[in-house]
Amino acid sequence: MLQTSRKGQWFQIIIPQKWEGLTLDDLFRHKWEAPKKLTHFFRMEHKVLLNGNNANWNNPLIPGTKLQLNLFEEEESEIPASYFEIPILYEDDHIIVFNKPPLMSTHPNQINLEKDTLLNAAVFHLQTNGEIRNIRHIHRLDRDTSGAILFAKNALAGAILDRMLEKRTIKRTYVAVVHGLLNSKKGTLHFGIGRDRHHATRRRVSSSGQDAVTHYQVVKVDQGKKLTYVKCWLETGRTHQIRVHFSHIGHPLVGDTLYGGQPICNRQALHAAKLEFIHPFTEEQIICYAPLLDIPTIFKGVDVYSL
């Protein structure tokens, strides 16, 4: 874990021994893998200091030096703020993890018409705490899916987390309820996923689709109702991936009428129960568990803290 602190608009990192020999250019481009445009912005706008002075981006970094990044300037958001009481699982100056309720969209498709999304609520939360920031979501959840979802409060944190998501180092664990009794207690579903040309929002398994891998493990079986509760974790993050994969093998999610599930609850039975990642700046391991929100619960007897 790195030694860090906040100084007003500036975020300070004490250069660790393991960064010795790296230049600022190396740090931004290769370690953090920040986009060229963002790196250029930090460089040209003098938003990076070393021991309080303008930095030479090509000189090797010296352990113990104070690296200061201007990360906390006010940024007006285009997203209107709306009040919703959303549980927060983790928050600091750079990131926030919400426990998204079911039946709420992650973000508006039309900014001026939709004001009841999680992003609207996130903007409101920051503004009430005096943070005027352009907050952005790192990944999304379907409207009906509940659970842990990660947001970045500044562009550099967002860029680093985007790369981590691409490299699959952000681990998301879901719990789902599917129809029928699975033959195996654990397994891997590896089927490409593409658009269904006959339906605007539906996806389908396709040999020419995007590669998609879902791992699962049975956590509970309801013999009487012929339902199986499964823990799932993804190597990829395709749209509707868990829903499409389980429907494809004949075990659609309960409540998921789009993919063949029976409407015995008011949404598809899918919850993002656990989120694990390394903090983009402190390098601390963050693990968030998202308590179940449905009343009455559709995941009866499932303990998210044991997943």
PDB file of C-alpha atoms in Angstrom:
ATOM      1  CA  MET A   1       0.000   0.000   0.000  1.00  0.00           C
ATOM      2  CA  LEU A   2       1.393   3.386  -1.010  1.00  0.00           C
ATOM      3  CA  GLN A   3       1.775   6.369   1.301  1.00  0.00           C
ATOM      4  CA  THR A   4      -0.736   8.965   0.116  1.00  0.00           C
ATOM      5  CA  SER A   5      -2.569  12.050   1.379  1.00  0.00           C
ATOM      6  CA  ARG A   6      -4.767  14.891   0.150  1.00  0.00           C
ATOM      7  CA  LYS A   7      -3.651  18.517   0.230  1.00  0.00           C
ATOM      8  CA  GLY A   8      -6.603  20.664  -0.916  1.00  0.00           C
ATOM      9  CA  GLN A   9      -6.970  20.200  -4.665  1.00  0.00           C
ATOM     10  CA  TRP A  10      -3.767  18.141  -4.761  1.00  0.00           C
ATOM     11  CA  PHE A  11      -3.291  14.430  -4.155  1.00  0.00           C
ATOM     12  CA  GLN A  12       0.139  13.437  -2.873  1.00  0.00           C
ATOM     13  CA  ILE A  13       1.963  10.144  -3.303  1.00  0.00           C
ATOM     14  CA  ILE A  14       5.344   9.450  -1.739  1.00  0.00           C
ATOM     15  CA  ILE A  15       7.368   7.814  -4.526  1.00  0.00           C
ATOM     16  CA  PRO A  16       7.931   4.201  -3.429  1.00  0.00           C
ATOM     17  CA  GLN A  17      11.174   2.267  -3.874  1.00  0.00           C
ATOM     18  CA  LYS A  18       9.612   0.073  -6.566  1.00  0.00           C
ATOM     19  CA  TRP A  19       9.086   3.122  -8.816  1.00  0.00           C
ATOM     20  CA  GLU A  20      12.771   4.020  -8.786  1.00  0.00           C
ATOM     21  CA  GLY A  21      14.024   4.653 -12.312  1.00  0.00           C
ATOM     22  CA  LEU A  22      10.582   5.270 -13.789  1.00  0.00           C
ATOM     23  CA  THR A  23       9.911   8.676 -15.315  1.00  0.00           C
ATOM     24  CA  LEU A  24       6.599  10.503 -14.996  1.00  0.00           C
ATOM     25  CA  ASP A  25       5.997   9.602 -18.622  1.00  0.00           C
ATOM     26  CA  ASP A  26       6.527   5.917 -17.750  1.00  0.00           C
ATOM     27  CA  LEU A  27       4.195   6.223 -14.778  1.00  0.00           C
ATOM     28  CA  PHE A  28       1.318   7.704 -16.771  1.00  0.00           C
ATOM     29  CA  ARG A  29       1.745   5.787 -20.018  1.00  0.00           C
ATOM     30  CA  HIS A  30       2.929   2.370 -18.882  1.00  0.00           C
ATOM     31  CA  LYS A  31       2.084   1.782 -15.231  1.00  0.00           C
ATOM     32  CA  TRP A  32      -1.249   3.619 -15.081  1.00  0.00           C
ATOM     33  CA  GLU A  33      -1.827   3.255 -18.853  1.00  0.00           C
ATOM     34  CA  ALA A  34      -3.594   6.603 -18.987  1.00  0.00           C
ATOM     35  CA  PRO A  35      -4.829   7.675 -22.445  1.00  0.00           C
ATOM     36  CA  LYS A  36      -2.452   9.871 -24.445  1.00  0.00           C
ATOM     37  CA  LYS A  37      -4.884  12.789 -24.449  1.00  0.00           C
ATOM     38  CA  LEU A  38      -5.286  12.716 -20.664  1.00  0.00           C
ATOM     39  CA  THR A  39      -1.530  12.357 -20.126  1.00  0.00           C
ATOM     40  CA  HIS A  40      -0.911  15.316 -22.439  1.00  0.00           C
ATOM     41  CA  PHE A  41      -3.477  17.370 -20.497  1.00  0.00           C
ATOM     42  CA  PHE A  42      -1.770  16.702 -17.144  1.00  0.00           C
ATOM     43  CA  ARG A  43       1.602  17.518 -18.662  1.00  0.00           C
ATOM     44  CA  MET A  44       0.710  20.717 -20.514  1.00  0.00           C
ATOM     45  CA  GLU A  45      -1.519  22.136 -17.789  1.00  0.00           C
ATOM     46  CA  HIS A  46       1.190  21.584 -15.123  1.00  0.00           C
ATOM     47  CA  LYS A  47      -1.076  19.393 -13.036  1.00  0.00           C
ATOM     48  CA  VAL A  48       1.856  17.290 -11.806  1.00  0.00           C
ATOM     49  CA  LEU A  49       4.458  18.531  -9.317  1.00  0.00           C
ATOM     50  CA  LEU A  50       7.473  16.958  -7.620  1.00  0.00           C
ATOM     51  CA  ASN A  51       8.177  18.374  -4.149  1.00  0.00           C
ATOM     52  CA  GLY A  52       5.970  21.334  -5.062  1.00  0.00           C
ATOM     53  CA  ASN A  53       7.849  22.235  -8.236  1.00  0.00           C
ATOM     54  CA  ASN A  54       7.048  21.783 -11.926  1.00  0.00           C
ATOM     55  CA  ALA A  55       8.197  18.327 -12.923  1.00  0.00           C
ATOM     56  CA  ASN A  56      10.521  17.172 -15.696  1.00  0.00           C
ATOM     57  CA  TRP A  57       8.621  14.247 -17.195  1.00  0.00           C
ATOM     58  CA  ASN A  58      11.760  12.557 -18.523  1.00  0.00           C
ATOM     59  CA  ASN A  59      13.876  12.453 -15.348  1.00  0.00           C
ATOM     60  CA  PRO A  60      13.927   9.246 -13.270  1.00  0.00           C
ATOM     61  CA  LEU A  61      11.770   9.370 -10.145  1.00  0.00           C
ATOM     62  CA  ILE A  62      13.581   9.296  -6.804  1.00  0.00           C
ATOM     63  CA  PRO A  63      12.069   7.261  -3.929  1.00  0.00           C
ATOM     64  CA  GLY A  64      10.818   9.476  -1.108  1.00  0.00           C
ATOM     65  CA  THR A  65       9.973  12.364  -3.440  1.00  0.00           C
ATOM     66  CA  LYS A  66       6.520  13.901  -3.039  1.00  0.00           C
ATOM     67  CA  LEU A  67       4.494  13.456  -6.231  1.00  0.00           C
ATOM     68  CA  GLN A  68       1.527  15.825  -6.347  1.00  0.00           C
ATOM     69  CA  LEU A  69      -1.387  15.479  -8.773  1.00  0.00           C
ATOM     70  CA  ASN A  70      -4.066  18.131  -9.248  1.00  0.00           C
ATOM     71  CA  LEU A  71      -7.102  15.821  -9.147  1.00  0.00           C
ATOM     72  CA  PHE A  72      -9.720  17.720  -7.183  1.00  0.00           C
ATOM     73  CA  GLU A  73     -10.636  20.791  -9.203  1.00  0.00           C
ATOM     74  CA  GLU A  74     -14.371  21.370  -9.551  1.00  0.00           C
ATOM     75  CA  GLU A  75     -15.932  19.876 -12.685  1.00  0.00           C
ATOM     76  CA  GLU A  76     -19.503  20.711 -13.567  1.00  0.00           C
ATOM     77  CA  SER A  77     -21.488  17.605 -14.435  1.00  0.00           C
ATOM     78  CA  GLU A  78     -23.868  17.485 -17.390  1.00  0.00           C
ATOM     79  CA  ILE A  79     -25.994  15.025 -15.423  1.00  0.00           C
ATOM     80  CA  PRO A  80     -28.776  16.603 -13.323  1.00  0.00           C
ATOM     81  CA  ALA A  81     -28.779  15.651  -9.648  1.00  0.00           C
ATOM     82  CA  SER A  82     -31.720  13.680  -8.228  1.00  0.00           C
ATOM     83  CA  TYR A  83     -32.210  12.547  -4.656  1.00  0.00           C
ATOM     84  CA  PHE A  84     -32.367   8.806  -3.995  1.00  0.00           C
ATOM     85  CA  GLU A  85     -31.219   7.029  -0.855  1.00  0.00           C
ATOM     86  CA  ILE A  86     -28.653   4.579  -2.268  1.00  0.00           C
ATOM     87  CA  PRO A  87     -26.513   2.388   0.040  1.00  0.00           C
ATOM     88  CA  ILE A  88     -22.783   3.091  -0.232  1.00  0.00           C
ATOM     89  CA  LEU A  89     -20.391   0.152   0.151  1.00  0.00           C
ATOM     90  CA  TYR A  90     -17.103   2.084  -0.123  1.00  0.00           C
ATOM     91  CA  GLU A  91     -16.072   5.697  -0.713  1.00  0.00           C
ATOM     92  CA  ASP A  92     -12.945   7.827  -0.691  1.00  0.00           C
ATOM     93  CA  ASP A  93     -11.659  10.864  -2.618  1.00  0.00           C
ATOM     94  CA  HIS A  94     -11.285   8.903  -5.857  1.00  0.00           C
ATOM     95  CA  ILE A  95     -13.906   6.154  -6.051  1.00  0.00           C
ATOM     96  CA  ILE A  96     -17.310   5.162  -4.763  1.00  0.00           C
ATOM     97  CA  VAL A  97     -19.108   1.808  -4.797  1.00  0.00           C
ATOM     98  CA  PHE A  98     -22.911   1.838  -4.605  1.00  0.00           C
ATOM     99  CA  ASN A  99     -25.287  -1.023  -3.890  1.00  0.00           C
ATOM    100  CA  LYS A 100     -27.654  -0.412  -6.794  1.00  0.00           C
ATOM    101  CA  PRO A 101     -31.313  -1.184  -6.076  1.00  0.00           C
ATOM    102  CA  PRO A 102     -33.220  -3.337  -8.553  1.00  0.00           C
ATOM    103  CA  LEU A 103     -35.396  -1.635 -11.176  1.00  0.00           C
ATOM    104  CA  MET A 104     -33.053   1.364 -11.496  1.00  0.00           C
ATOM    105  CA  SER A 105     -30.972   2.131 -14.599  1.00  0.00           C
ATOM    106  CA  THR A 106     -27.250   2.736 -14.180  1.00  0.00           C
ATOM    107  CA  HIS A 107     -27.236   5.893 -16.317  1.00  0.00           C
ATOM    108  CA  PRO A 108     -29.670   7.919 -18.440  1.00  0.00           C
ATOM    109  CA  ASN A 109     -29.869   7.243 -22.149  1.00  0.00           C
ATOM    110  CA  GLN A 110     -31.316  10.735 -22.615  1.00  0.00           C
ATOM    111  CA  ILE A 111     -29.769  13.165 -20.134  1.00  0.00           C
ATOM    112  CA  ASN A 112     -32.589  15.715 -20.054  1.00  0.00           C
ATOM    113  CA  LEU A 113     -35.441  13.207 -19.987  1.00  0.00           C
ATOM    114  CA  GLU A 114     -34.249  10.563 -17.511  1.00  0.00           C
ATOM    115  CA  LYS A 115     -33.432  11.763 -14.005  1.00  0.00           C
ATOM    116  CA  ASP A 116     -34.131   8.651 -11.956  1.00  0.00           C
ATOM    117  CA  THR A 117     -30.924   6.693 -12.606  1.00  0.00           C
ATOM    118  CA  LEU A 118     -28.066   5.721 -10.322  1.00  0.00           C
ATOM    119  CA  LEU A 119     -25.808   8.279 -12.011  1.00  0.00           C
ATOM    120  CA  ASN A 120     -28.284  11.066 -11.144  1.00  0.00           C
ATOM    121  CA  ALA A 121     -28.266   9.866  -7.540  1.00  0.00           C
ATOM    122  CA  ALA A 122     -24.452   9.716  -7.527  1.00  0.00           C
ATOM    123  CA  VAL A 123     -24.216  13.344  -8.682  1.00  0.00           C
ATOM    124  CA  PHE A 124     -26.641  14.387  -5.928  1.00  0.00           C
ATOM    125  CA  HIS A 125     -24.633  12.516  -3.282  1.00  0.00           C
ATOM    126  CA  LEU A 126     -21.409  14.246  -4.294  1.00  0.00           C
ATOM    127  CA  GLN A 127     -23.006  17.687  -4.450  1.00  0.00           C
ATOM    128  CA  THR A 128     -24.473  17.359  -0.965  1.00  0.00           C
ATOM    129  CA  ASN A 129     -20.931  16.662   0.260  1.00  0.00           C
ATOM    130  CA  GLY A 130     -19.579  19.709  -1.530  1.00  0.00           C
ATOM    131  CA  GLU A 131     -17.946  17.729  -4.340  1.00  0.00           C
ATOM    132  CA  ILE A 132     -18.629  19.231  -7.752  1.00  0.00           C
ATOM    133  CA  ARG A 133     -17.288  16.395  -9.855  1.00  0.00           C
ATOM    134  CA  ASN A 134     -17.885  14.732 -13.194  1.00  0.00           C
ATOM    135  CA  ILE A 135     -18.452  11.271 -11.746  1.00  0.00           C
ATOM    136  CA  ARG A 136     -18.428   8.315 -14.168  1.00  0.00           C
ATOM    137  CA  HIS A 137     -19.393   4.650 -13.935  1.00  0.00           C
ATOM    138  CA  ILE A 138     -16.693   2.041 -14.615  1.00  0.00           C
ATOM    139  CA  HIS A 139     -19.076  -0.797 -15.436  1.00  0.00           C
ATOM    140  CA  ARG A 140     -22.837  -1.161 -15.717  1.00  0.00           C
ATOM    141  CA  LEU A 141     -25.605  -3.361 -14.407  1.00  0.00           C
ATOM    142  CA  ASP A 142     -28.887  -4.071 -16.170  1.00  0.00           C
ATOM    143  CA  ARG A 143     -31.852  -2.086 -14.889  1.00  0.00           C
ATOM    144  CA  ASP A 144     -33.306  -5.124 -13.117  1.00  0.00           C
ATOM    145  CA  THR A 145     -29.975  -6.338 -11.718  1.00  0.00           C
ATOM    146  CA  SER A 146     -29.025  -5.146  -8.243  1.00  0.00           C
ATOM    147  CA  GLY A 147     -25.725  -4.951  -6.410  1.00  0.00           C
ATOM    148  CA  ALA A 148     -22.227  -3.489  -6.323  1.00  0.00           C
ATOM    149  CA  ILE A 149     -21.260  -1.013  -9.026  1.00  0.00           C
ATOM    150  CA  LEU A 150     -18.084   1.066  -9.215  1.00  0.00           C
ATOM    151  CA  PHE A 151     -17.785   4.789 -10.009  1.00  0.00           C
ATOM    152  CA  ALA A 152     -14.715   7.028 -10.392  1.00  0.00           C
ATOM    153  CA  LYS A 153     -14.678  10.615  -9.127  1.00  0.00           C
ATOM    154  CA  ASN A 154     -11.914  11.903 -11.395  1.00  0.00           C
ATOM    155  CA  ALA A 155     -10.689  11.242 -14.922  1.00  0.00           C
ATOM    156  CA  LEU A 156      -7.344   9.681 -13.987  1.00  0.00           C
ATOM    157  CA  ALA A 157      -8.871   7.224 -11.524  1.00  0.00           C
ATOM    158  CA  GLY A 158     -11.487   6.403 -14.146  1.00  0.00           C
ATOM    159  CA  ALA A 159      -8.849   5.765 -16.824  1.00  0.00           C
ATOM    160  CA  ILE A 160      -6.837   3.449 -14.569  1.00  0.00           C
ATOM    161  CA  LEU A 161      -9.957   1.518 -13.552  1.00  0.00           C
ATOM    162  CA  ASP A 162     -11.064   1.249 -17.194  1.00  0.00           C
ATOM    163  CA  ARG A 163      -7.772  -0.474 -18.013  1.00  0.00           C
ATOM    164  CA  MET A 164      -8.162  -2.769 -15.009  1.00  0.00           C
ATOM    165  CA  LEU A 165     -11.619  -3.743 -16.240  1.00  0.00           C
ATOM    166  CA  GLU A 166     -10.237  -4.465 -19.717  1.00  0.00           C
ATOM    167  CA  LYS A 167      -7.498  -6.628 -18.189  1.00  0.00           C
ATOM    168  CA  ARG A 168     -10.086  -8.450 -16.043  1.00  0.00           C
ATOM    169  CA  THR A 169      -8.401  -7.558 -12.763  1.00  0.00           C
ATOM    170  CA  ILE A 170     -11.672  -6.205 -11.358  1.00  0.00           C
ATOM    171  CA  LYS A 171     -13.491  -9.303 -10.131  1.00  0.00           C
ATOM    172  CA  ARG A 172     -17.289  -9.306  -9.963  1.00  0.00           C
ATOM    173  CA  THR A 173     -19.159 -12.135  -8.269  1.00  0.00           C
ATOM    174  CA  TYR A 174     -22.904 -12.542  -8.833  1.00  0.00           C
ATOM    175  CA  VAL A 175     -25.608 -14.677  -7.292  1.00  0.00           C
ATOM    176  CA  ALA A 176     -28.469 -15.883  -9.498  1.00  0.00           C
ATOM    177  CA  VAL A 177     -31.493 -18.162  -9.218  1.00  0.00           C
ATOM    178  CA  VAL A 178     -32.126 -20.356 -12.242  1.00  0.00           C
ATOM    179  CA  HIS A 179     -34.916 -22.715 -13.199  1.00  0.00           C
ATOM    180  CA  GLY A 180     -34.214 -26.421 -12.954  1.00  0.00           C
ATOM    181  CA  LEU A 181     -31.546 -28.513 -11.273  1.00  0.00           C
ATOM    182  CA  LEU A 182     -28.068 -28.288 -12.760  1.00  0.00           C
ATOM    183  CA  ASN A 183     -26.242 -31.518 -13.556  1.00  0.00           C
ATOM    184  CA  SER A 184     -22.900 -30.220 -12.266  1.00  0.00           C
ATOM    185  CA  LYS A 185     -22.100 -28.464  -8.988  1.00  0.00           C
ATOM    186  CA  LYS A 186     -19.675 -26.180 -10.802  1.00  0.00           C
ATOM    187  CA  GLY A 187     -18.630 -25.491 -14.346  1.00  0.00           C
ATOM    188  CA  THR A 188     -17.757 -23.006 -17.070  1.00  0.00           C
ATOM    189  CA  LEU A 189     -20.030 -21.691 -19.815  1.00  0.00           C
ATOM    190  CA  HIS A 190     -17.974 -20.612 -22.815  1.00  0.00           C
ATOM    191  CA  PHE A 191     -20.211 -19.399 -25.641  1.00  0.00           C
ATOM    192  CA  GLY A 192     -19.863 -16.375 -27.894  1.00  0.00           C
ATOM    193  CA  ILE A 193     -22.604 -13.759 -27.563  1.00  0.00           C
ATOM    194  CA  GLY A 194     -24.012 -11.574 -30.332  1.00  0.00           C
ATOM    195  CA  ARG A 195     -27.075  -9.473 -31.041  1.00  0.00           C
ATOM    196  CA  ASP A 196     -30.389 -11.095 -31.877  1.00  0.00           C
ATOM    197  CA  ARG A 197     -31.300  -9.583 -35.239  1.00  0.00           C
ATOM    198  CA  HIS A 198     -34.982 -10.259 -34.555  1.00  0.00           C
ATOM    199  CA  HIS A 199     -35.099  -8.346 -31.256  1.00  0.00           C
ATOM    200  CA  ALA A 200     -33.731  -4.867 -30.460  1.00  0.00           C
ATOM    201  CA  THR A 201     -32.439  -5.579 -26.942  1.00  0.00           C
ATOM    202  CA  ARG A 202     -32.080  -9.331 -26.837  1.00  0.00           C
ATOM    203  CA  ARG A 203     -28.715 -11.129 -27.172  1.00  0.00           C
ATOM    204  CA  ARG A 204     -28.083 -14.740 -28.192  1.00  0.00           C
ATOM    205  CA  VAL A 205     -25.336 -17.333 -28.265  1.00  0.00           C
ATOM    206  CA  SER A 206     -23.507 -17.037 -31.586  1.00  0.00           C
ATOM    207  CA  SER A 207     -20.358 -18.654 -32.958  1.00  0.00           C
ATOM    208  CA  SER A 208     -19.523 -15.319 -34.576  1.00  0.00           C
ATOM    209  CA  GLY A 209     -20.317 -13.289 -31.453  1.00  0.00           C
ATOM    210  CA  GLN A 210     -17.973 -11.820 -28.855  1.00  0.00           C
ATOM    211  CA  ASP A 211     -16.093 -14.320 -26.716  1.00  0.00           C
ATOM    212  CA  ALA A 212     -17.825 -14.782 -23.343  1.00  0.00           C
ATOM    213  CA  VAL A 213     -16.862 -16.943 -20.354  1.00  0.00           C
ATOM    214  CA  THR A 214     -18.990 -17.470 -17.234  1.00  0.00           C
ATOM    215  CA  HIS A 215     -17.856 -19.626 -14.312  1.00  0.00           C
ATOM    216  CA  TYR A 216     -20.452 -20.884 -11.843  1.00  0.00           C
ATOM    217  CA  GLN A 217     -20.802 -22.856  -8.632  1.00  0.00           C
ATOM    218  CA  VAL A 218     -24.006 -24.121  -7.024  1.00  0.00           C
ATOM    219  CA  VAL A 219     -24.579 -22.660  -3.557  1.00  0.00           C
ATOM    220  CA  LYS A 220     -28.085 -23.975  -2.835  1.00  0.00           C
ATOM    221  CA  VAL A 221     -30.779 -26.193  -4.364  1.00  0.00           C
ATOM    222  CA  ASP A 222     -34.535 -25.951  -3.815  1.00  0.00           C
ATOM    223  CA  GLN A 223     -35.706 -29.439  -4.763  1.00  0.00           C
ATOM    224  CA  GLY A 224     -39.376 -28.671  -4.174  1.00  0.00           C
ATOM    225  CA  LYS A 225     -39.498 -25.654  -6.479  1.00  0.00           C
ATOM    226  CA  LYS A 226     -36.861 -27.053  -8.867  1.00  0.00           C
ATOM    227  CA  LEU A 227     -34.644 -23.982  -8.501  1.00  0.00           C
ATOM    228  CA  THR A 228     -30.867 -23.701  -8.249  1.00  0.00           C
ATOM    229  CA  TYR A 229     -28.978 -20.844  -6.603  1.00  0.00           C
ATOM    230  CA  VAL A 230     -25.610 -20.253  -8.241  1.00  0.00           C
ATOM    231  CA  LYS A 231     -22.560 -18.094  -7.668  1.00  0.00           C
ATOM    232  CA  CYS A 232     -21.174 -16.730 -10.958  1.00  0.00           C
ATOM    233  CA  TRP A 233     -18.018 -14.861 -11.852  1.00  0.00           C
ATOM    234  CA  LEU A 234     -17.045 -13.562 -15.262  1.00  0.00           C
ATOM    235  CA  GLU A 235     -13.919 -13.504 -17.375  1.00  0.00           C
ATOM    236  CA  THR A 236     -15.724 -11.183 -19.791  1.00  0.00           C
ATOM    237  CA  GLY A 237     -18.462  -8.607 -19.369  1.00  0.00           C
ATOM    238  CA  ARG A 238     -20.808  -8.953 -22.318  1.00  0.00           C
ATOM    239  CA  THR A 239     -24.305  -7.503 -22.307  1.00  0.00           C
ATOM    240  CA  HIS A 240     -26.745  -9.921 -20.602  1.00  0.00           C
ATOM    241  CA  GLN A 241     -23.937 -12.501 -20.373  1.00  0.00           C
ATOM    242  CA  ILE A 242     -25.135 -14.528 -17.370  1.00  0.00           C
ATOM    243  CA  ARG A 243     -28.742 -14.379 -18.547  1.00  0.00           C
ATOM    244  CA  VAL A 244     -27.881 -15.543 -22.086  1.00  0.00           C
ATOM    245  CA  HIS A 245     -25.541 -18.315 -20.986  1.00  0.00           C
ATOM    246  CA  PHE A 246     -27.915 -19.945 -18.512  1.00  0.00           C
ATOM    247  CA  SER A 247     -30.859 -19.623 -20.877  1.00  0.00           C
ATOM    248  CA  HIS A 248     -28.771 -21.294 -23.570  1.00  0.00           C
ATOM    249  CA  ILE A 249     -28.199 -24.410 -21.439  1.00  0.00           C
ATOM    250  CA  GLY A 250     -31.900 -24.649 -20.555  1.00  0.00           C
ATOM    251  CA  HIS A 251     -31.776 -22.965 -17.148  1.00  0.00           C
ATOM    252  CA  PRO A 252     -33.031 -19.380 -17.577  1.00  0.00           C
ATOM    253  CA  LEU A 253     -32.934 -17.012 -14.637  1.00  0.00           C
ATOM    254  CA  VAL A 254     -36.061 -16.811 -12.511  1.00  0.00           C
ATOM    255  CA  GLY A 255     -38.067 -13.724 -13.489  1.00  0.00           C
ATOM    256  CA  ASP A 256     -36.133 -13.187 -16.723  1.00  0.00           C
ATOM    257  CA  THR A 257     -39.015 -13.300 -19.187  1.00  0.00           C
ATOM    258  CA  LEU A 258     -36.815 -11.953 -22.010  1.00  0.00           C
ATOM    259  CA  TYR A 259     -34.818 -15.188 -21.959  1.00  0.00           C
ATOM    260  CA  GLY A 260     -37.462 -17.731 -20.999  1.00  0.00           C
ATOM    261  CA  GLY A 261     -37.675 -17.342 -17.228  1.00  0.00           C
ATOM    262  CA  GLN A 262     -41.003 -17.545 -15.414  1.00  0.00           C
ATOM    263  CA  PRO A 263     -42.313 -14.304 -13.817  1.00  0.00           C
ATOM    264  CA  ILE A 264     -42.416 -15.625 -10.254  1.00  0.00           C
ATOM    265  CA  CYS A 265     -40.662 -12.448  -9.072  1.00  0.00           C
ATOM    266  CA  ASN A 266     -40.734  -8.874 -10.386  1.00  0.00           C
ATOM    267  CA  ARG A 267     -37.288  -8.959 -12.020  1.00  0.00           C
ATOM    268  CA  GLN A 268     -34.580 -11.349 -13.115  1.00  0.00           C
ATOM    269  CA  ALA A 269     -32.997 -12.993 -10.069  1.00  0.00           C
ATOM    270  CA  LEU A 270     -29.492 -11.594 -10.468  1.00  0.00           C
ATOM    271  CA  HIS A 271     -27.461  -9.680  -7.886  1.00  0.00           C
ATOM    272  CA  ALA A 272     -23.863  -8.392  -8.052  1.00  0.00           C
ATOM    273  CA  ALA A 273     -22.922  -9.609  -4.596  1.00  0.00           C
ATOM    274  CA  LYS A 274     -19.178  -8.987  -4.403  1.00  0.00           C
ATOM    275  CA  LEU A 275     -16.689  -6.611  -6.019  1.00  0.00           C
ATOM    276  CA  GLU A 276     -12.903  -6.961  -5.668  1.00  0.00           C
ATOM    277  CA  PHE A 277     -10.206  -4.685  -7.083  1.00  0.00           C
ATOM    278  CA  ILE A 278      -6.914  -2.963  -6.320  1.00  0.00           C
ATOM    279  CA  HIS A 279      -7.227   0.756  -5.559  1.00  0.00           C
ATOM    280  CA  PRO A 280      -5.887   2.762  -8.532  1.00  0.00           C
ATOM    281  CA  PHE A 281      -3.620   4.964  -6.384  1.00  0.00           C
ATOM    282  CA  THR A 282      -3.051   3.442  -2.940  1.00  0.00           C
ATOM    283  CA  GLU A 283      -2.766  -0.135  -4.328  1.00  0.00           C
ATOM    284  CA  GLU A 284      -4.873  -1.325  -1.388  1.00  0.00           C
ATOM    285  CA  GLN A 285      -7.099  -4.348  -2.017  1.00  0.00           C
ATOM    286  CA  ILE A 286     -10.757  -3.323  -1.847  1.00  0.00           C
ATOM    287  CA  ILE A 287     -13.441  -5.966  -1.264  1.00  0.00           C
ATOM    288  CA  CYS A 288     -17.094  -4.883  -1.187  1.00  0.00           C
ATOM    289  CA  TYR A 289     -20.018  -7.130  -0.282  1.00  0.00           C
ATOM    290  CA  ALA A 290     -23.468  -5.947  -1.377  1.00  0.00           C
ATOM    291  CA  PRO A 291     -26.312  -6.961   0.982  1.00  0.00           C
ATOM    292  CA  LEU A 292     -29.487  -8.171  -0.697  1.00  0.00           C
ATOM    293  CA  LEU A 293     -32.079  -5.411  -1.091  1.00  0.00           C
ATOM    294  CA  ASP A 294     -35.311  -7.137  -2.184  1.00  0.00           C
ATOM    295  CA  ILE A 295     -38.209  -7.244   0.278  1.00  0.00           C
ATOM    296  CA  PRO A 296     -39.293 -10.005   0.347  1.00  0.00           C
ATOM    297  CA  THR A 297     -35.990 -11.504  -0.750  1.00  0.00           C
ATOM    298  CA  ILE A 298     -35.766 -13.560  -3.915  1.00  0.00           C
ATOM    299  CA  PHE A 299     -32.447 -15.034  -2.759  1.00  0.00           C
ATOM    300  CA  LYS A 300     -33.749 -16.796   0.342  1.00  0.00           C
ATOM    301  CA  GLY A 301     -31.062 -18.286   2.523  1.00  0.00           C
ATOM    302  CA  VAL A 302     -28.114 -16.834   0.564  1.00  0.00           C
ATOM    303  CA  ASP A 303     -25.339 -15.170   2.607  1.00  0.00           C
ATOM    304  CA  VAL A 304     -23.442 -12.792   0.316  1.00  0.00           C
ATOM    305  CA  TYR A 305     -20.560 -12.594   2.827  1.00  0.00           C
ATOM    306  CA  SER A 306     -19.812 -16.279   2.276  1.00  0.00           C
ATOM    307  CA  LEU A 307     -19.454 -16.018  -1.509  1.00  0.00           C
TER     308      LEU A 307
END
